[in-house]
Amino acid sequence: MCGIVGYLGKRAAFPILIKGLRRLEYRGYDSAGVALLNGDGQLNVYKTKGKVDNLVEFSSDKDVTGTVGIAHTRWATHGEPSSRNAHPHYSTSKNLAIIHNGIIENYADIKKNLQAKGVQFVSDTDTEVLVQLVEYIMERKNVDLLTAVQLALHQVFGAYAIAIIDKRDPNQIVVARKQSPLVVGIGDGEFFLGSDASPIIEYTDKVVYLDDGNIAVLRLGEKLKVVSILGKEQALTVKTVDIDLGQIEKGGYPHFMLKEIFEQPECLINCMRGRVSADADHVMLSALIDYRRQLLSAKRVVIVACGTSWHAGLIGKQILESLCRIPVEVDYASEFRYRNPVVGKDDVVIAISQSGETADTLAAVQLAKEKGAFIYGICNAIGSSIPRATDTGTYIHVGPEIGVASTKAFTGQVTVLTMIALAMAEAKGTIDRQEYLSIVKGLSEIPSKIEEVLKVNDKVADLARTFTYARNFLYLGRGFSYPVALEGALKLKEISYIHAEGYPAAEMKHGPIALIDSDMPVVVIATHNAMYEKVLSNIQEIKARQGRVIALVTKGDNTIAKIADEVIELPEIMECLEPLVATIPLQLLAYHVAVCKGKDVDQPRNLAKSVTVE
C-alpha cells in the first residue's frame, strides 16, 4: 500500500527520496510528501495531493537541503486524499515528523484521550495520532525518542511500518514495524529505508528485513541497532539483495505492464532453472527433499491467496488433484482467517502471494500455524514476511513486478504449482511414468510457446480498438481454462475500468446468457481439448443472440473461425498446461483496451500492488 523511503548519511537526501518514491509508485497512492532536516536544524515538511511530480513541482521553490529525510506515498485509509492528510505529519511542536504504512485500529480512542489533555489535531488520519502520542510521552515522561516510540507502540493495536525523525537529534531515524514491510539498507556510513528493496538497490545490496515487533535506530556513525518493543536487543541478519536495476525500469517499453508481459518467457526459464532438469525428464524441488514426510503424508491441501494469486490457486487445485489424487480446497485468505476453518496437523496449507506481504494471506498463515498445519509459501519477494512465517516454500523468481496488474507473477505461480504437483505425484507414485515425462517436457517448452503467442500482440492491439466501446465483457472457459477466464476478466477490470465477469462456460445458461446481446463482447477460451464440443455449443448459443465472440482457439481450428467475430490462435499444448499460454492474449487484450481508453495502465485508480492492510 503506502510507500516509505528514508535516508541518513552525507549525501543530499531530497534526490534520493524522490527517486525512491518513483520506484514505489507501483504500490498505488493518492498523495506524496517529504520531511527534511537541513543544516540549520530546521525540519521542513512538504506534501501534496497527487503524483510525485506534483510534489517535485510544489517543492521547486522550497528549501530542500539536508542529508536526513523521510518520504512517503499515501494510499488513503483514514481521511480523504488531500495535502492535509498526506504524510509526513508533524507533531504539535513541529519537532517530530512521521510517515506510516498500515492502520492504527484504536486511533479514535487514543485521539480522544489526547484531545482531552489539550492536544490539537490538524488531519483526519490515524497516523497523526501516533506522532502526537509519541511527543506527549516524550514531554510527560522526559524520555528520548526510542523510549517514547516503545511506550507508544505498547498502546497501539493494528499494523504499522513507521519512520520518525526529531529535529533536536538530527543524526537519527527511528523506525518500527508490525505486519507491514520495512527494509533497512546499510551503506558506507549511511542508511537507506524502504517499503521494499527497490528504492535501495541502486546504493547498496546489503539489507536488513525488520521482523514484526522490532524497532531499529539508524544513527550516523554507528552500527544499526535493533530492539524489541520491550527493549531487548535483537541479533542482526544482513542479507544480500540480488536485483538487477534494469528489472525495475521500463527498458524502452511504454509501460511496465507491457514489459512484464513480454518478459514472461525469460521469467519462466528462471523460475524452472535448477528445478526442471536440462533433459526435461525430472522435476526437483528442495522443499520436497527437505520436508518429504510432511508433504507426502498430508491428507488434504488448502490453498489460501487473494486476487490473481487466488486464480493461480484454482489452477493449482486442478493439477494437484489430477496428478496427486489428494483433495484440495482453495480459499480467499480474507475469508479463511475469519471463518474458524477446520484445519489441522494432517493438512498442508499453501499460501500464495507475489509480494509476500499480503495482510490477509499472512494472517491466514499465522492462523493455520496455530492450528498445527504445515505451511508452504509461494512468493516472489525474497525475505518478505510470508516466506519467513512458513515452514518451507518455493520462490517463483520472476523478478520485481512493478505493474499493479499482475502478469508474470501469475504465470510464475502457476509454473511453481505445476512443479509441486509433478514432484509430489512422482514421489507418491500417483502418476504414470510416461504421463509424467510428457508433462515435464511440455512444461519445459512453455517459454517458447509463450514467445510464439506474443506474436499476436499487434493483432490484439487492433481488435482492442474495436472493443474499447464496451461497457461489459463476459469471459468463459471450462476445466483448466475457467480460472484463466476469471483472471482475464480481472485484468480488464483492473486497468480499463470496464465491468467484466468470468464464468465456467457451462454456467452461461444459468444466468449470464440473459446479458448477451450485440453490445456484449464474450471472450471464450475454446482450445481443442476434452471440452471442445461443449464450448463450441456455447459459442453457437452466444452467436444466436447476436453476441460478439472473441475466441482463443488451437492453431489450425477452422470450425470456430467460421463462427467467431475474432479468433486468436494458440499453439497446441497439453490441457493441464494451457493456462500458462492462454492467459497471455488476455493480458494483452486488457492492456491494449486500457491504452485505447487513455487509462493509467501501471497505476490504476484505487488499487495498490501490495495490500498490506485489511
Coordinates of C-alpha atoms in Angstrom, one line a residue, residues 25-609:
E25 CA 4.8 4.4 -7.3
Y26 CA 3.6 0.9 -8.4
R27 CA 2.3 0.3 -4.9
G28 CA -0.5 2.8 -5.6
Y29 CA -1.0 6.1 -3.9
D30 CA -3.0 9.4 -3.9
S31 CA -0.6 11.9 -2.3
A32 CA 3.1 12.3 -1.6
G33 CA 5.3 14.1 0.8
V34 CA 8.8 14.5 2.2
A35 CA 10.4 15.7 5.5
L36 CA 13.9 17.0 5.5
L37 CA 16.3 18.1 8.3
N38 CA 18.5 20.9 6.9
G39 CA 21.9 22.1 8.2
D40 CA 20.3 24.8 10.3
G41 CA 18.3 22.3 12.3
Q42 CA 15.0 23.1 10.6
L43 CA 12.5 20.3 10.0
N44 CA 10.8 21.1 6.7
V45 CA 7.7 19.1 5.6
Y46 CA 6.3 19.4 2.0
K47 CA 3.4 17.4 0.8
T48 CA 0.8 17.4 -2.0
K49 CA -2.2 15.5 -3.3
G50 CA -1.5 13.6 -6.5
K51 CA 1.6 12.2 -8.0
V52 CA 5.3 12.5 -7.1
D53 CA 5.6 15.0 -10.0
N54 CA 3.2 17.3 -8.1
L55 CA 5.5 17.1 -5.0
V56 CA 8.6 17.9 -7.0
E57 CA 6.8 20.9 -8.6
F58 CA 5.5 22.1 -5.2
S59 CA 9.0 21.8 -3.7
S60 CA 10.7 23.6 -6.5
D61 CA 11.0 26.9 -4.7
K62 CA 11.4 25.5 -1.2
D63 CA 14.4 24.7 0.9
V64 CA 15.1 21.0 0.1
T65 CA 18.6 20.9 1.6
G66 CA 19.6 18.3 4.1
T67 CA 21.2 14.9 4.4
V68 CA 18.5 13.3 6.5
G69 CA 14.9 12.8 5.4
I70 CA 11.9 10.6 5.1
A71 CA 9.3 10.4 2.3
H72 CA 6.0 8.8 1.7
T73 CA 3.4 7.9 -0.9
R74 CA -0.1 7.6 0.7
W75 CA -2.9 5.2 -0.2
A76 CA -5.8 6.7 1.8
T77 CA -7.4 4.8 4.6
H78 CA -8.4 7.3 7.2
G79 CA -9.2 10.7 5.8
E80 CA -9.8 11.7 2.1
P81 CA -6.9 12.2 -0.2
S82 CA -5.6 15.7 0.4
S83 CA -2.5 17.7 1.2
R84 CA -3.7 18.0 4.8
N85 CA -4.0 14.2 5.2
A86 CA -0.8 13.4 3.2
H87 CA 2.3 12.2 5.1
P88 CA 4.7 13.2 6.7
H89 CA 2.8 14.5 9.7
Y90 CA 4.2 17.0 12.2
S91 CA 3.8 16.7 16.0
T92 CA 2.2 19.8 17.6
S93 CA 5.6 21.4 18.3
K94 CA 6.9 20.5 14.8
N95 CA 9.9 18.9 16.5
L96 CA 8.8 15.4 15.2
A97 CA 7.7 14.2 11.8
I98 CA 6.3 10.7 11.0
I99 CA 5.5 8.5 8.0
H100 CA 3.4 5.4 8.3
N101 CA 2.1 2.4 6.3
G102 CA -0.7 0.5 7.9
I103 CA -3.7 1.1 10.1
I104 CA -3.9 2.1 13.8
E105 CA -7.1 0.4 14.7
N106 CA -7.6 2.1 18.1
Y107 CA -6.6 5.5 16.9
A108 CA -10.0 7.0 17.7
D109 CA -9.7 6.2 21.4
I110 CA -6.1 7.4 21.6
K111 CA -7.1 10.6 19.8
K112 CA -10.0 11.2 22.2
N113 CA -7.7 10.8 25.2
L114 CA -5.1 13.2 23.8
Q115 CA -7.7 15.8 22.9
A116 CA -8.9 15.6 26.5
K117 CA -5.4 16.6 27.5
G118 CA -5.3 19.5 25.2
V119 CA -3.6 18.1 22.1
Q120 CA -4.9 19.6 18.9
F121 CA -5.0 17.7 15.6
V122 CA -4.9 19.1 12.0
S123 CA -5.6 16.0 9.9
D124 CA -8.2 13.1 9.8
T125 CA -5.6 10.4 9.8
D126 CA -4.7 7.7 12.3
T127 CA -1.0 8.4 11.6
E128 CA -1.1 11.9 13.2
V129 CA -2.4 10.3 16.4
L130 CA 0.7 8.2 16.7
V131 CA 3.2 11.1 16.3
Q132 CA 1.2 13.2 18.8
L133 CA 1.2 10.3 21.2
V134 CA 5.0 9.9 20.9
E135 CA 5.5 13.6 21.5
Y136 CA 3.1 13.6 24.5
I137 CA 5.1 10.7 26.1
M138 CA 8.4 12.4 25.4
E139 CA 7.3 15.6 27.2
R140 CA 5.4 14.0 30.1
K141 CA 8.0 11.3 30.9
N142 CA 11.1 13.2 29.8
V143 CA 12.4 10.3 27.7
D144 CA 14.3 10.0 24.4
L145 CA 12.6 9.2 21.0
L146 CA 13.4 5.5 21.1
T147 CA 11.8 5.0 24.5
A148 CA 8.8 7.1 23.6
V149 CA 8.2 5.0 20.5
Q150 CA 8.4 1.8 22.5
L151 CA 5.9 3.2 25.1
A152 CA 3.6 4.5 22.4
L153 CA 3.6 1.2 20.5
H154 CA 2.5 -0.6 23.6
Q155 CA -0.7 1.3 23.4
V156 CA -1.3 0.7 19.7
F157 CA -3.4 -2.0 18.1
G158 CA -3.1 -2.6 14.3
A159 CA -0.5 -2.8 11.6
Y160 CA 2.3 -0.3 11.0
A161 CA 5.7 0.4 9.4
I162 CA 6.8 3.8 10.7
A163 CA 9.8 6.2 10.5
I164 CA 10.2 9.2 12.8
I165 CA 12.7 12.0 12.8
D166 CA 13.4 14.6 15.6
K167 CA 14.9 17.9 14.7
R168 CA 16.6 18.0 18.1
D169 CA 18.5 14.9 17.3
P170 CA 19.3 15.3 13.5
N171 CA 21.6 12.3 13.1
Q172 CA 18.9 9.7 13.9
I173 CA 15.9 8.0 12.3
V174 CA 13.8 5.6 14.5
V175 CA 11.7 3.0 12.6
A176 CA 9.4 0.2 13.6
R177 CA 7.2 -2.4 12.0
K178 CA 4.4 -4.8 12.7
Q179 CA 2.6 -6.6 9.9
S180 CA 3.8 -4.0 7.3
P181 CA 7.0 -4.4 5.4
L182 CA 10.1 -2.3 6.1
V183 CA 13.7 -2.8 4.8
V184 CA 16.8 -1.0 6.0
G185 CA 19.7 -0.7 3.6
I186 CA 23.2 -0.5 5.0
G187 CA 25.7 1.6 3.0
D188 CA 29.2 3.0 3.7
G189 CA 28.5 5.3 6.6
E190 CA 24.9 5.8 5.5
F191 CA 21.5 4.2 5.8
F192 CA 18.6 3.8 3.4
L193 CA 15.0 2.9 4.2
G194 CA 12.2 1.4 2.0
S195 CA 8.9 -0.5 2.0
D196 CA 10.8 -2.9 -0.2
A197 CA 14.3 -3.1 -1.7
S198 CA 13.5 -1.2 -4.9
P199 CA 14.5 2.3 -3.6
I200 CA 17.6 0.9 -2.0
I201 CA 19.4 -1.4 -4.6
E202 CA 20.9 1.5 -6.5
Y203 CA 23.0 2.4 -3.5
T204 CA 23.6 -0.9 -1.6
D205 CA 22.9 -4.6 -1.8
K206 CA 23.1 -5.1 2.0
V207 CA 19.8 -5.0 3.7
V208 CA 18.1 -5.9 7.0
Y209 CA 14.4 -7.0 6.9
L210 CA 12.9 -6.0 10.2
D211 CA 10.9 -8.6 12.0
D212 CA 7.5 -8.0 13.4
G213 CA 7.5 -6.1 16.7
N214 CA 11.1 -4.7 16.2
I215 CA 12.3 -1.2 16.3
A216 CA 15.5 0.0 14.6
V217 CA 17.6 3.0 15.3
L218 CA 19.5 4.4 12.4
R219 CA 22.2 6.7 13.7
L220 CA 25.0 8.4 11.7
G221 CA 28.4 7.0 12.6
E222 CA 27.0 4.0 14.4
K223 CA 26.0 0.4 13.6
L224 CA 22.4 -0.3 13.1
K225 CA 20.6 -1.1 16.4
V226 CA 17.6 -3.3 16.5
V227 CA 15.5 -3.8 19.7
S228 CA 12.1 -5.3 20.5
I229 CA 9.2 -3.2 21.8
L230 CA 10.2 -4.4 25.2
G231 CA 13.8 -3.0 24.7
K232 CA 15.6 -6.3 24.3
E233 CA 18.4 -6.0 21.7
Q234 CA 17.9 -8.2 18.7
A235 CA 20.5 -10.0 16.6
L236 CA 21.1 -8.6 13.1
T237 CA 20.8 -10.7 9.9
V238 CA 22.2 -8.8 7.0
K239 CA 21.1 -10.2 3.6
T240 CA 22.4 -9.5 0.1
V241 CA 19.8 -8.4 -2.4
D242 CA 20.2 -9.7 -5.9
I243 CA 18.1 -7.4 -8.1
D244 CA 19.2 -6.1 -11.4
L245 CA 18.5 -2.3 -11.6
G246 CA 17.2 -2.8 -15.1
Q247 CA 14.4 -5.1 -13.8
I248 CA 12.7 -2.1 -12.1
E249 CA 13.0 0.2 -15.1
K250 CA 10.9 0.2 -18.3
G251 CA 13.7 -0.7 -20.7
G252 CA 12.1 1.1 -23.7
Y253 CA 8.5 -0.2 -23.2
P254 CA 5.8 2.4 -22.8
H255 CA 4.5 0.7 -19.6
F256 CA 5.8 -1.7 -17.0
M257 CA 2.8 -4.0 -17.7
L258 CA 3.7 -4.5 -21.3
K259 CA 7.4 -5.0 -20.4
E260 CA 6.4 -7.7 -17.8
I261 CA 4.1 -9.4 -20.3
F262 CA 6.9 -9.7 -22.8
E263 CA 9.4 -10.8 -20.0
Q264 CA 7.4 -14.0 -19.3
P265 CA 9.4 -16.4 -21.5
E266 CA 12.6 -15.4 -19.7
C267 CA 10.9 -15.3 -16.3
L268 CA 9.6 -18.8 -16.6
I269 CA 13.0 -20.1 -17.7
N270 CA 14.4 -18.5 -14.5
C271 CA 11.5 -20.0 -12.5
M272 CA 12.3 -23.5 -13.7
R273 CA 16.1 -23.2 -13.7
G274 CA 17.6 -25.8 -11.4
R275 CA 14.2 -27.4 -10.8
V276 CA 13.3 -28.9 -14.2
S277 CA 16.3 -30.9 -15.4
A278 CA 18.2 -30.0 -18.5
D279 CA 16.9 -33.1 -20.3
A280 CA 13.3 -32.2 -19.2
D281 CA 12.8 -35.6 -17.6
H282 CA 12.7 -34.7 -13.9
V283 CA 11.4 -32.0 -11.5
M284 CA 13.3 -31.5 -8.3
L285 CA 12.2 -29.1 -5.5
S286 CA 14.3 -28.6 -2.4
A287 CA 11.2 -28.3 -0.3
L288 CA 10.1 -31.8 -1.2
I289 CA 13.5 -33.2 -0.4
D290 CA 13.8 -31.4 3.0
Y291 CA 10.1 -32.0 4.1
R292 CA 9.2 -35.1 2.2
R293 CA 7.4 -36.7 5.1
Q294 CA 5.2 -33.7 5.9
L295 CA 4.2 -33.1 2.3
L296 CA 3.6 -36.7 1.2
S297 CA 1.7 -37.7 4.4
A298 CA -0.8 -34.8 4.1
K299 CA -4.5 -35.8 4.0
R300 CA -5.5 -32.6 2.4
V301 CA -4.1 -29.4 0.8
V302 CA -5.6 -26.0 1.5
I303 CA -4.6 -23.1 -0.8
V304 CA -5.0 -19.5 0.6
A305 CA -4.5 -16.5 -1.5
C306 CA -6.0 -13.2 -2.8
G307 CA -6.8 -11.7 -6.2
T308 CA -4.7 -13.0 -9.0
S309 CA -2.9 -15.4 -6.7
W310 CA -6.3 -17.0 -5.8
H311 CA -6.8 -17.6 -9.5
A312 CA -3.4 -19.3 -9.7
G313 CA -4.6 -21.4 -6.7
L314 CA -7.6 -22.6 -8.6
I315 CA -5.4 -23.9 -11.4
G316 CA -3.1 -25.5 -8.7
K317 CA -6.2 -27.2 -7.2
Q318 CA -7.0 -28.9 -10.5
I319 CA -3.4 -30.1 -11.3
L320 CA -2.7 -31.2 -7.7
E321 CA -6.0 -33.2 -7.5
S322 CA -5.4 -34.6 -11.0
L323 CA -1.8 -35.7 -10.6
C324 CA -1.5 -36.3 -6.8
R325 CA -5.0 -37.7 -6.0
I326 CA -5.3 -35.5 -2.9
P327 CA -8.3 -33.3 -2.0
V328 CA -7.5 -29.6 -2.4
E329 CA -9.5 -26.6 -1.3
V330 CA -8.9 -23.0 -2.4
D331 CA -9.9 -20.2 0.0
Y332 CA -9.8 -16.5 -0.2
A333 CA -7.3 -15.7 2.6
S334 CA -9.6 -12.9 3.8
E335 CA -12.4 -15.4 4.4
F336 CA -10.2 -18.2 5.7
R337 CA -8.8 -16.1 8.5
Y338 CA -12.2 -15.2 10.0
R339 CA -14.1 -18.4 9.4
N340 CA -12.7 -20.6 12.1
P341 CA -11.7 -23.1 9.5
V342 CA -11.3 -26.8 10.1
V343 CA -7.6 -27.3 9.5
G344 CA -5.0 -29.3 11.5
K345 CA -1.8 -31.3 11.6
D346 CA -2.8 -33.6 8.7
D347 CA -3.1 -30.6 6.3
V348 CA -0.7 -28.7 4.1
V349 CA -1.6 -25.1 3.7
I350 CA -0.1 -23.4 0.6
A351 CA 0.0 -19.6 0.9
I352 CA 0.4 -17.7 -2.4
S353 CA 1.4 -14.1 -2.5
Q354 CA 3.5 -12.1 -5.1
S355 CA 4.7 -9.6 -2.5
G356 CA 4.9 -11.9 0.4
E357 CA 3.3 -9.1 2.5
T358 CA -0.4 -9.5 1.7
A359 CA -2.0 -8.8 5.1
D360 CA -4.9 -11.3 4.8
T361 CA -2.7 -14.1 3.5
L362 CA -0.1 -13.5 6.2
A363 CA -2.9 -13.7 8.8
A364 CA -4.2 -16.9 7.3
V365 CA -0.7 -18.4 7.5
Q366 CA -0.5 -17.5 11.2
L367 CA -3.9 -19.0 11.9
A368 CA -3.1 -22.2 10.1
K369 CA 0.2 -22.5 12.0
E370 CA -1.6 -22.1 15.3
K371 CA -3.9 -25.0 14.3
G372 CA -0.9 -27.2 13.6
A373 CA -0.9 -27.3 9.8
F374 CA 2.3 -27.5 7.7
I375 CA 2.7 -24.2 5.8
Y376 CA 4.2 -24.0 2.3
G377 CA 4.8 -20.5 0.8
I378 CA 4.9 -19.5 -2.8
C379 CA 6.2 -15.9 -3.1
N380 CA 8.2 -13.7 -5.4
A381 CA 9.8 -11.3 -2.9
I382 CA 12.8 -12.8 -1.2
G383 CA 13.0 -12.1 2.5
S384 CA 9.4 -10.9 2.7
S385 CA 7.1 -11.8 5.7
I386 CA 5.3 -14.8 4.3
P387 CA 8.4 -16.8 3.4
R388 CA 9.7 -16.1 6.9
A389 CA 6.5 -17.2 8.5
T390 CA 6.1 -20.5 6.6
D391 CA 7.7 -23.9 7.2
T392 CA 9.1 -24.1 3.7
G393 CA 8.3 -22.9 0.2
T394 CA 9.4 -22.0 -3.3
Y395 CA 10.2 -18.6 -4.7
I396 CA 8.9 -18.0 -8.2
H397 CA 12.0 -16.0 -9.2
V398 CA 10.3 -13.9 -11.9
G399 CA 12.0 -10.6 -10.9
P400 CA 10.3 -7.5 -9.5
E401 CA 6.8 -6.9 -10.8
I402 CA 6.1 -3.2 -11.0
G403 CA 2.8 -3.0 -12.8
V404 CA -0.1 -3.2 -10.4
A405 CA -2.0 -5.7 -12.6
S406 CA -0.1 -8.9 -12.1
T407 CA 1.1 -10.8 -15.2
K408 CA 4.4 -12.6 -14.9
A409 CA 3.8 -13.4 -11.2
F410 CA 0.6 -15.2 -12.2
T411 CA 2.4 -17.4 -14.7
G412 CA 5.3 -17.9 -12.3
Q413 CA 2.8 -19.0 -9.6
V414 CA 1.1 -21.5 -11.9
T415 CA 4.5 -22.8 -13.0
V416 CA 5.6 -23.4 -9.4
L417 CA 2.2 -25.1 -8.6
T418 CA 2.7 -27.4 -11.6
M419 CA 6.2 -28.3 -10.5
I420 CA 4.9 -29.0 -6.9
A421 CA 2.2 -31.3 -8.4
L422 CA 4.7 -33.2 -10.6
A423 CA 7.3 -33.6 -7.8
M424 CA 4.6 -34.8 -5.3
A425 CA 2.9 -37.1 -7.8
E426 CA 6.2 -38.8 -8.7
A427 CA 7.1 -39.3 -5.1
K428 CA 3.7 -40.6 -4.2
G429 CA 3.5 -42.9 -7.3
T430 CA 0.2 -41.4 -8.4
I431 CA 1.3 -40.6 -12.0
D432 CA 2.2 -42.9 -14.9
R433 CA 5.8 -42.5 -15.9
Q434 CA 5.0 -41.7 -19.5
E435 CA 2.5 -39.0 -18.5
Y436 CA 5.0 -37.6 -16.0
L437 CA 7.6 -37.3 -18.7
S438 CA 5.2 -35.7 -21.2
I439 CA 4.1 -33.0 -18.7
V440 CA 7.6 -32.2 -17.7
K441 CA 8.7 -31.9 -21.3
G442 CA 5.6 -29.8 -22.1
L443 CA 6.4 -27.5 -19.1
S444 CA 10.0 -27.0 -20.3
E445 CA 8.6 -25.9 -23.7
I446 CA 6.3 -23.3 -22.2
P447 CA 8.7 -20.3 -22.6
S448 CA 9.0 -21.0 -26.4
K449 CA 5.2 -21.4 -26.6
I450 CA 4.7 -18.0 -25.0
E451 CA 7.2 -16.5 -27.4
E452 CA 5.0 -17.7 -30.2
V453 CA 1.8 -16.4 -28.6
L454 CA 3.4 -12.9 -28.0
K455 CA 3.5 -12.5 -31.8
V456 CA -0.3 -11.9 -31.7
N457 CA 0.4 -8.6 -29.9
D458 CA -0.3 -6.4 -33.0
K459 CA -3.5 -8.3 -33.8
V460 CA -4.7 -7.9 -30.2
A461 CA -3.9 -4.2 -30.3
D462 CA -6.1 -3.8 -33.5
L463 CA -9.1 -5.7 -32.1
A464 CA -8.8 -3.8 -28.8
R465 CA -9.7 -0.7 -30.7
T466 CA -12.9 -2.4 -31.9
F467 CA -14.0 -3.3 -28.3
T468 CA -13.0 -0.2 -26.4
Y469 CA -16.6 1.0 -26.6
A470 CA -17.8 -1.9 -24.5
R471 CA -19.3 -1.3 -21.0
N472 CA -19.3 -5.0 -20.1
F473 CA -17.4 -8.2 -21.0
L474 CA -18.0 -11.8 -20.4
Y475 CA -15.2 -14.4 -20.2
L476 CA -15.9 -18.1 -20.5
G477 CA -13.8 -21.2 -20.0
R478 CA -14.0 -24.8 -18.8
G479 CA -11.8 -27.0 -16.8
F480 CA -8.3 -25.6 -16.6
S481 CA -9.5 -22.6 -18.6
Y482 CA -12.1 -21.5 -16.2
P483 CA -9.6 -19.8 -13.8
V484 CA -8.0 -18.2 -16.9
A485 CA -11.4 -16.7 -17.7
L486 CA -11.6 -15.3 -14.2
E487 CA -8.1 -13.9 -14.5
G488 CA -8.8 -12.3 -17.9
A489 CA -11.8 -10.6 -16.5
L490 CA -9.9 -9.3 -13.5
K491 CA -7.2 -7.9 -15.7
L492 CA -9.7 -6.0 -17.8
K493 CA -11.5 -4.6 -14.7
E494 CA -8.3 -3.5 -13.0
I495 CA -6.8 -1.4 -15.7
S496 CA -9.6 -0.4 -18.1
Y497 CA -12.4 0.0 -15.6
I498 CA -14.7 -2.0 -17.8
H499 CA -17.0 -4.3 -15.9
A500 CA -16.2 -7.9 -16.7
E501 CA -17.1 -11.3 -15.3
G502 CA -15.6 -14.7 -15.7
Y503 CA -17.7 -17.8 -15.7
P504 CA -17.5 -21.6 -16.3
A505 CA -18.9 -21.8 -19.9
A506 CA -21.4 -24.4 -18.8
E507 CA -22.9 -21.9 -16.3
M508 CA -23.7 -19.5 -19.0
K509 CA -27.3 -20.8 -19.3
H510 CA -27.7 -20.4 -15.5
G511 CA -28.0 -16.6 -15.7
P512 CA -25.3 -14.8 -17.7
I513 CA -26.9 -15.7 -21.1
A514 CA -29.6 -13.1 -20.2
L515 CA -27.0 -10.4 -20.6
I516 CA -25.9 -11.3 -24.1
D517 CA -26.8 -9.0 -27.0
S518 CA -25.0 -7.2 -29.8
D519 CA -23.3 -4.9 -27.3
M520 CA -21.8 -7.7 -25.1
P521 CA -18.3 -9.0 -26.2
V522 CA -17.7 -12.5 -25.0
V523 CA -14.2 -13.9 -24.7
V524 CA -14.3 -17.7 -25.0
I525 CA -11.3 -20.0 -24.3
A526 CA -12.1 -22.7 -26.9
T527 CA -8.9 -24.7 -27.3
H528 CA -9.1 -28.3 -28.7
N529 CA -9.4 -30.3 -25.5
A530 CA -11.9 -32.7 -23.9
M531 CA -14.4 -29.9 -23.5
Y532 CA -14.1 -28.6 -27.1
E533 CA -17.6 -29.7 -28.4
K534 CA -19.4 -28.4 -25.4
V535 CA -17.7 -25.0 -25.6
L536 CA -18.4 -24.9 -29.3
S537 CA -22.1 -25.3 -28.5
N538 CA -21.8 -22.3 -26.0
I539 CA -20.3 -20.2 -28.8
Q540 CA -23.2 -21.1 -31.1
E541 CA -25.7 -20.1 -28.4
I542 CA -23.9 -16.7 -28.0
K543 CA -24.0 -16.0 -31.7
A544 CA -27.7 -16.9 -31.9
R545 CA -28.3 -14.0 -29.6
Q546 CA -26.1 -11.6 -31.5
G547 CA -23.2 -11.7 -29.1
R548 CA -19.7 -10.7 -30.2
V549 CA -17.3 -13.5 -29.8
I550 CA -13.5 -13.3 -29.3
A551 CA -12.3 -16.9 -29.3
L552 CA -9.0 -18.3 -28.2
V553 CA -8.5 -21.5 -30.3
T554 CA -5.9 -24.1 -31.0
K555 CA -3.8 -23.3 -34.1
G556 CA -5.5 -24.7 -37.3
D557 CA -9.0 -24.7 -35.9
N558 CA -11.2 -23.7 -38.8
T559 CA -14.6 -24.6 -37.3
I560 CA -14.7 -21.8 -34.7
A561 CA -13.0 -19.4 -37.0
K562 CA -16.1 -19.5 -39.2
I563 CA -18.4 -18.6 -36.3
A564 CA -16.5 -16.2 -34.0
D565 CA -16.1 -12.5 -34.8
E566 CA -12.4 -12.6 -33.8
V567 CA -10.0 -15.5 -33.4
I568 CA -6.7 -15.7 -31.6
E569 CA -4.7 -18.8 -32.3
L570 CA -2.7 -20.6 -29.6
P571 CA -0.1 -23.3 -30.1
E572 CA -1.1 -26.9 -29.4
I573 CA -0.4 -27.8 -25.8
M574 CA -1.4 -30.3 -23.1
E575 CA -4.6 -29.3 -21.4
C576 CA -3.1 -29.0 -17.9
L577 CA -0.5 -26.5 -19.2
E578 CA -3.0 -24.4 -21.3
P579 CA -3.4 -21.7 -18.6
L580 CA 0.2 -20.7 -19.0
V581 CA -0.3 -19.9 -22.7
A582 CA -4.0 -18.9 -22.8
T583 CA -3.6 -16.1 -20.3
I584 CA -1.1 -14.2 -22.5
P585 CA -3.6 -12.9 -25.1
L586 CA -6.0 -11.9 -22.3
Q587 CA -3.2 -9.9 -20.6
L588 CA -2.5 -8.2 -23.9
L589 CA -6.2 -7.5 -24.5
A590 CA -6.7 -5.8 -21.2
Y591 CA -3.5 -3.8 -21.7
H592 CA -4.5 -2.5 -25.2
V593 CA -8.1 -1.7 -24.3
A594 CA -6.8 0.3 -21.3
V595 CA -4.3 2.1 -23.5
C596 CA -7.0 2.9 -26.1
K597 CA -9.2 4.3 -23.3
G598 CA -6.3 6.5 -22.1
K599 CA -6.0 4.9 -18.7
D600 CA -3.0 4.8 -16.4
V601 CA -2.1 1.2 -17.0
D602 CA 0.7 0.8 -14.4
Q603 CA -1.1 2.7 -11.6
P604 CA -4.9 2.1 -11.9
R605 CA -7.1 4.1 -9.7
N606 CA -7.8 2.9 -6.1
L607 CA -5.5 -0.1 -6.4
A608 CA -2.2 -0.9 -4.7
K609 CA 0.3 -3.5 -5.7

